[in-house]
mmCIF file of N, CA and C in Angstrom:
data_model
loop_
_atom_site.group_PDB
_atom_site.id
_atom_site.type_symbol
_atom_site.label_atom_id
_atom_site.label_comp_id
_atom_site.label_asym_id
_atom_site.label_seq_id
_atom_site.Cartn_x
_atom_site.Cartn_y
_atom_site.Cartn_z
ATOM 1 N N LYS A 15 1.075 -1.043 -0.049
ATOM 2 C CA LYS A 15 0.100 -0.060 -0.126
ATOM 3 C C LYS A 15 0.807 1.445 0.024
ATOM 4 N N PHE A 16 1.966 1.138 1.395
ATOM 5 C CA PHE A 16 2.452 2.685 1.281
ATOM 6 C C PHE A 16 3.637 2.030 2.341
ATOM 7 N N PHE A 17 4.861 2.985 1.912
ATOM 8 C CA PHE A 17 5.496 3.086 2.928
ATOM 9 C C PHE A 17 6.103 4.979 2.893
ATOM 10 N N LEU A 18 6.206 5.419 3.381
ATOM 11 C CA LEU A 18 6.667 6.612 4.367
ATOM 12 C C LEU A 18 8.165 6.857 5.553
ATOM 13 N N PRO A 19 9.098 7.031 5.028
ATOM 14 C CA PRO A 19 10.030 6.823 5.560
ATOM 15 C C PRO A 19 10.476 8.357 6.767
ATOM 16 N N LYS A 20 10.117 8.972 5.923
ATOM 17 C CA LYS A 20 10.056 9.813 8.324
ATOM 18 C C LYS A 20 8.711 9.850 8.836
ATOM 19 N N GLN A 21 8.312 9.532 8.427
ATOM 20 C CA GLN A 21 7.158 9.285 9.768
ATOM 21 C C GLN A 21 7.632 7.010 10.863
ATOM 22 N N GLY A 22 8.501 6.717 9.132
ATOM 23 C CA GLY A 22 9.460 5.961 10.053
ATOM 24 C C GLY A 22 8.347 4.241 9.876
ATOM 25 N N TYR A 23 7.096 4.637 9.625
ATOM 26 C CA TYR A 23 6.375 2.921 9.142
ATOM 27 C C TYR A 23 4.681 3.787 7.361
ATOM 28 N N GLY A 24 4.645 2.850 7.662
ATOM 29 C CA GLY A 24 3.978 2.075 6.332
ATOM 30 C C GLY A 24 2.609 1.325 7.180
ATOM 31 N N TYR A 25 2.014 1.039 5.038
ATOM 32 C CA TYR A 25 0.576 -0.249 5.480
ATOM 33 C C TYR A 25 1.126 -1.224 4.114
ATOM 34 N N ILE A 26 1.151 -2.243 4.343
ATOM 35 C CA ILE A 26 1.293 -3.015 2.982
ATOM 36 C C ILE A 26 -0.623 -4.690 3.530
ATOM 37 N N LYS A 27 -1.076 -4.475 1.854
ATOM 38 C CA LYS A 27 -1.834 -4.650 1.781
ATOM 39 C C LYS A 27 -1.616 -5.778 1.503
ATOM 40 N N ILE A 28 -2.928 -7.547 1.922
ATOM 41 C CA ILE A 28 -2.823 -7.950 1.826
ATOM 42 C C ILE A 28 -3.283 -8.845 0.695
ATOM 43 N N ASP A 29 -2.198 -9.753 -0.387
ATOM 44 C CA ASP A 29 -3.077 -10.459 -1.501
ATOM 45 C C ASP A 29 -4.956 -11.033 -0.909
ATOM 46 N N PRO A 30 -5.441 -10.246 -1.626
ATOM 47 C CA PRO A 30 -7.012 -11.266 -1.803
ATOM 48 C C PRO A 30 -6.850 -12.957 -1.395
ATOM 49 N N GLY A 31 -7.244 -13.721 -0.753
ATOM 50 C CA GLY A 31 -7.164 -14.610 -0.423
ATOM 51 C C GLY A 31 -5.879 -15.279 0.096
ATOM 52 N N TYR A 32 -5.250 -14.435 0.203
ATOM 53 C CA TYR A 32 -3.770 -15.233 1.145
ATOM 54 C C TYR A 32 -4.671 -16.150 2.813
ATOM 55 N N GLN A 33 -3.634 -17.081 2.637
ATOM 56 C CA GLN A 33 -4.107 -17.864 4.183
ATOM 57 C C GLN A 33 -2.741 -17.954 5.192
ATOM 58 N N TYR A 34 -3.292 -17.525 6.160
ATOM 59 C CA TYR A 34 -2.632 -16.900 6.967
ATOM 60 C C TYR A 34 -2.726 -18.539 8.148
ATOM 61 N N ASP A 35 -1.604 -19.034 8.799
ATOM 62 C CA ASP A 35 -2.309 -19.551 9.529
ATOM 63 C C ASP A 35 -2.962 -19.323 11.211
ATOM 64 N N ARG A 36 -3.360 -18.454 11.296
ATOM 65 C CA ARG A 36 -4.165 -17.808 12.282
ATOM 66 C C ARG A 36 -5.403 -16.659 11.996
ATOM 67 N N GLU A 37 -6.497 -16.904 12.810
ATOM 68 C CA GLU A 37 -7.749 -16.714 12.355
ATOM 69 C C GLU A 37 -7.359 -14.548 12.327
ATOM 70 N N GLY A 38 -8.019 -14.109 12.013
ATOM 71 C CA GLY A 38 -7.892 -12.746 11.617
ATOM 72 C C GLY A 38 -7.465 -11.805 11.441
ATOM 73 N N VAL A 39 -6.398 -12.386 10.739
ATOM 74 C CA VAL A 39 -5.545 -11.877 9.852
ATOM 75 C C VAL A 39 -6.165 -10.532 9.744
ATOM 76 N N PRO A 40 -6.261 -9.036 8.939
ATOM 77 C CA PRO A 40 -6.342 -8.201 8.865
ATOM 78 C C PRO A 40 -6.358 -7.705 6.847
ATOM 79 N N GLU A 41 -6.379 -7.361 5.863
ATOM 80 C CA GLU A 41 -6.177 -7.038 4.789
ATOM 81 C C GLU A 41 -5.114 -5.647 5.221
ATOM 82 N N GLU A 42 -4.224 -5.126 6.176
ATOM 83 C CA GLU A 42 -3.662 -4.170 5.760
ATOM 84 C C GLU A 42 -3.204 -4.360 7.050
ATOM 85 N N ILE A 43 -1.609 -4.447 6.783
ATOM 86 C CA ILE A 43 -1.129 -5.009 8.785
ATOM 87 C C ILE A 43 -0.016 -3.583 7.975
ATOM 88 N N ARG A 44 0.599 -2.966 9.620
ATOM 89 C CA ARG A 44 1.047 -1.496 9.359
ATOM 90 C C ARG A 44 3.054 -2.732 10.343
ATOM 91 N N VAL A 45 4.023 -2.144 9.144
ATOM 92 C CA VAL A 45 5.781 -2.088 8.588
ATOM 93 C C VAL A 45 6.704 -1.295 8.819
ATOM 94 N N GLU A 46 7.014 -1.422 9.810
ATOM 95 C CA GLU A 46 8.091 -0.589 10.639
ATOM 96 C C GLU A 46 9.293 -0.988 9.582
ATOM 97 N N THR A 47 9.893 0.802 9.978
ATOM 98 C CA THR A 47 10.999 0.572 8.472
ATOM 99 C C THR A 47 12.219 0.094 9.675
ATOM 100 N N ASP A 48 12.593 -0.597 10.205
ATOM 101 C CA ASP A 48 13.787 -1.700 10.513
ATOM 102 C C ASP A 48 13.239 -2.843 9.905
ATOM 103 N N GLU A 49 12.333 -3.272 9.624
ATOM 104 C CA GLU A 49 11.689 -3.757 9.093
ATOM 105 C C GLU A 49 11.483 -4.144 7.351
ATOM 106 N N MET A 50 12.266 -3.113 6.684
ATOM 107 C CA MET A 50 12.374 -2.177 5.325
ATOM 108 C C MET A 50 13.390 -3.401 4.849
ATOM 109 N N ASN A 51 13.743 -4.752 4.500
ATOM 110 C CA ASN A 51 15.184 -4.734 3.389
ATOM 111 C C ASN A 51 14.894 -4.247 2.078
ATOM 112 N N CYS A 52 16.116 -3.166 3.082
ATOM 113 C CA CYS A 52 17.109 -2.413 1.763
ATOM 114 C C CYS A 52 18.834 -3.049 1.111
ATOM 115 N N GLY A 53 18.814 -3.804 1.652
ATOM 116 C CA GLY A 53 19.907 -4.544 1.421
ATOM 117 C C GLY A 53 21.278 -3.138 1.773
ATOM 118 N N GLY A 54 20.948 -3.019 3.412
ATOM 119 C CA GLY A 54 21.404 -2.980 4.883
ATOM 120 C C GLY A 54 21.542 -0.219 4.214
ATOM 121 N N GLY A 55 20.333 -0.308 3.294
ATOM 122 C CA GLY A 55 20.684 1.472 3.661
ATOM 123 C C GLY A 55 18.747 1.487 3.805
ATOM 124 N N ASN A 56 18.866 3.317 3.943
ATOM 125 C CA ASN A 56 17.146 3.738 4.263
ATOM 126 C C ASN A 56 16.489 3.692 3.276
ATOM 127 N N PRO A 57 14.512 2.675 3.833
ATOM 128 C CA PRO A 57 13.805 2.528 2.336
ATOM 129 C C PRO A 57 14.138 3.989 1.849
ATOM 130 N N GLU A 58 13.034 4.306 0.721
ATOM 131 C CA GLU A 58 12.868 5.134 0.245
ATOM 132 C C GLU A 58 10.809 5.367 0.550
ATOM 133 N N GLN A 59 10.442 6.350 0.092
ATOM 134 C CA GLN A 59 8.988 6.078 -0.108
ATOM 135 C C GLN A 59 8.467 5.292 -0.722
ATOM 136 N N ALA A 60 7.562 5.103 -1.122
ATOM 137 C CA ALA A 60 7.015 3.632 -1.736
ATOM 138 C C ALA A 60 5.325 3.538 -1.745
ATOM 139 N N GLU A 61 4.621 3.383 -2.615
ATOM 140 C CA GLU A 61 3.470 3.176 -3.575
ATOM 141 C C GLU A 61 3.440 2.100 -3.378
ATOM 142 N N ASP A 62 2.447 1.396 -3.890
ATOM 143 C CA ASP A 62 2.004 0.686 -4.856
ATOM 144 C C ASP A 62 2.926 -0.752 -5.018
ATOM 145 N N LEU A 63 3.633 -0.458 -4.541
ATOM 146 C CA LEU A 63 4.991 -2.047 -4.067
ATOM 147 C C LEU A 63 4.348 -3.555 -4.175
ATOM 148 N N LYS A 64 4.597 -3.486 -5.336
ATOM 149 C CA LYS A 64 4.464 -5.498 -5.133
ATOM 150 C C LYS A 64 5.774 -6.475 -3.752
ATOM 151 N N VAL A 65 5.220 -6.693 -3.188
ATOM 152 C CA VAL A 65 6.484 -6.670 -1.995
ATOM 153 C C VAL A 65 6.764 -8.487 -0.852
ATOM 154 N N GLU A 66 7.451 -9.495 -1.024
ATOM 155 C CA GLU A 66 7.284 -10.536 -0.140
ATOM 156 C C GLU A 66 7.365 -9.451 1.080
ATOM 157 N N PHE A 67 6.362 -11.049 2.304
ATOM 158 C CA PHE A 67 7.176 -10.614 4.386
ATOM 159 C C PHE A 67 6.138 -11.258 4.717
ATOM 160 N N GLY A 68 6.708 -11.428 5.574
ATOM 161 C CA GLY A 68 6.180 -12.699 7.059
ATOM 162 C C GLY A 68 5.046 -11.673 7.725
ATOM 163 N N ILE A 69 4.550 -12.703 8.313
ATOM 164 C CA ILE A 69 4.015 -11.598 9.524
ATOM 165 C C ILE A 69 4.009 -12.181 10.758
ATOM 166 N N TRP A 70 4.258 -11.997 11.972
ATOM 167 C CA TRP A 70 4.486 -12.157 13.609
ATOM 168 C C TRP A 70 3.482 -11.627 13.649
ATOM 169 N N VAL A 71 3.065 -11.348 15.539
ATOM 170 C CA VAL A 71 1.618 -11.501 16.471
ATOM 171 C C VAL A 71 2.714 -10.753 17.239
ATOM 172 N N THR A 72 1.975 -9.247 17.474
ATOM 173 C CA THR A 72 3.184 -8.638 18.984
ATOM 174 C C THR A 72 2.369 -8.801 19.965
ATOM 175 N N SER A 73 2.893 -9.028 21.260
ATOM 176 C CA SER A 73 2.260 -9.419 22.507
ATOM 177 C C SER A 73 0.891 -8.849 22.680
ATOM 178 N N ARG A 74 0.379 -8.169 22.086
ATOM 179 C CA ARG A 74 -0.453 -7.176 22.046
ATOM 180 C C ARG A 74 -2.060 -7.307 21.414
ATOM 181 N N GLY A 75 -1.994 -8.242 20.096
ATOM 182 C CA GLY A 75 -2.719 -9.332 19.751
ATOM 183 C C GLY A 75 -2.457 -8.617 18.091
ATOM 184 N N ALA A 76 -1.615 -6.997 17.546
ATOM 185 C CA ALA A 76 -1.606 -6.717 16.528
ATOM 186 C C ALA A 76 -0.631 -7.587 15.148
ATOM 187 N N PHE A 77 -1.333 -7.719 14.642
ATOM 188 C CA PHE A 77 -0.590 -8.248 13.108
ATOM 189 C C PHE A 77 0.936 -7.188 12.109
ATOM 190 N N LYS A 78 2.208 -7.653 12.389
ATOM 191 C CA LYS A 78 3.137 -6.692 12.293
ATOM 192 C C LYS A 78 3.731 -8.150 10.569
ATOM 193 N N GLY A 79 3.676 -6.758 9.518
ATOM 194 C CA GLY A 79 5.306 -7.770 8.697
ATOM 195 C C GLY A 79 6.504 -7.044 8.942
ATOM 196 N N TYR A 80 7.481 -7.853 8.608
ATOM 197 C CA TYR A 80 8.651 -8.336 8.578
ATOM 198 C C TYR A 80 9.084 -8.838 7.952
ATOM 199 N N ASN A 81 10.557 -8.578 7.851
ATOM 200 C CA ASN A 81 11.653 -9.315 6.267
ATOM 201 C C ASN A 81 10.907 -8.476 4.901
ATOM 202 N N VAL A 82 10.869 -7.263 4.599
ATOM 203 C CA VAL A 82 9.860 -6.564 3.465
ATOM 204 C C VAL A 82 10.697 -6.636 2.608
ATOM 205 N N THR A 83 10.511 -7.308 1.528
ATOM 206 C CA THR A 83 10.993 -7.978 0.558
ATOM 207 C C THR A 83 11.180 -8.038 -0.941
ATOM 208 N N LEU A 84 11.702 -7.322 -1.522
ATOM 209 C CA LEU A 84 10.870 -7.607 -3.436
ATOM 210 C C LEU A 84 10.118 -9.053 -3.604
ATOM 211 N N PRO A 85 9.182 -9.166 -5.179
ATOM 212 C CA PRO A 85 9.446 -11.455 -4.905
ATOM 213 C C PRO A 85 10.573 -10.807 -5.119
ATOM 214 N N GLY A 86 10.591 -12.466 -4.797
ATOM 215 C CA GLY A 86 12.129 -13.011 -4.581
ATOM 216 C C GLY A 86 13.302 -13.070 -3.952
ATOM 217 N N GLY A 87 12.669 -11.836 -3.004
ATOM 218 C CA GLY A 87 13.710 -11.463 -1.609
ATOM 219 C C GLY A 87 14.536 -10.668 -1.946
ATOM 220 N N GLY A 88 14.166 -9.872 -3.394
ATOM 221 C CA GLY A 88 15.275 -8.516 -3.620
ATOM 222 C C GLY A 88 15.379 -7.794 -2.839
ATOM 223 N N PRO A 89 16.691 -6.958 -2.538
ATOM 224 C CA PRO A 89 16.067 -5.745 -1.475
ATOM 225 C C PRO A 89 14.682 -4.366 -2.183
ATOM 226 N N LEU A 90 14.161 -4.595 -1.462
ATOM 227 C CA LEU A 90 13.442 -3.302 -1.631
ATOM 228 C C LEU A 90 14.114 -1.643 -2.310
ATOM 229 N N PRO A 91 13.989 -0.955 -2.672
ATOM 230 C CA PRO A 91 15.024 0.818 -3.274
ATOM 231 C C PRO A 91 15.574 1.473 -2.063
ATOM 232 N N ALA A 92 15.669 1.550 -2.088
ATOM 233 C CA ALA A 92 17.413 2.584 -0.995
ATOM 234 C C ALA A 92 16.777 3.729 -0.905
ATOM 235 N N ALA A 93 17.342 4.959 -0.296
ATOM 236 C CA ALA A 93 15.773 5.901 -0.054
ATOM 237 C C ALA A 93 18.026 6.416 -1.332
ATOM 238 N N ALA A 94 18.045 7.473 -1.827
ATOM 239 C CA ALA A 94 19.555 8.235 -2.300
ATOM 240 C C ALA A 94 20.221 8.843 -1.066
ATOM 241 N N ASN A 95 21.110 8.774 -0.967
ATOM 242 C CA ASN A 95 22.131 9.794 0.183
ATOM 243 C C ASN A 95 21.802 10.507 -0.665
ATOM 244 N N ALA A 96 20.926 12.289 0.340
ATOM 245 C CA ALA A 96 21.001 13.417 0.756
ATOM 246 C C ALA A 96 22.714 14.326 1.086
#
């Protein structure tokens, strides 16, 4: 869906029909900057980018994304150093 590096988070929209091994997975899950795999760089702003990721559940029951990559495991685009 989108990622905003200045705010440090974004949301991933899960494909319709995706099966997860736990009930209650929402259609959109939050992802933090630390979980964006950019090959060691900082993630750039992104919107409508196809990605792969894992899902974990916090101690409070919130679903979050981790190890977010491009399809096939490639690193996401990194922001240019200013």
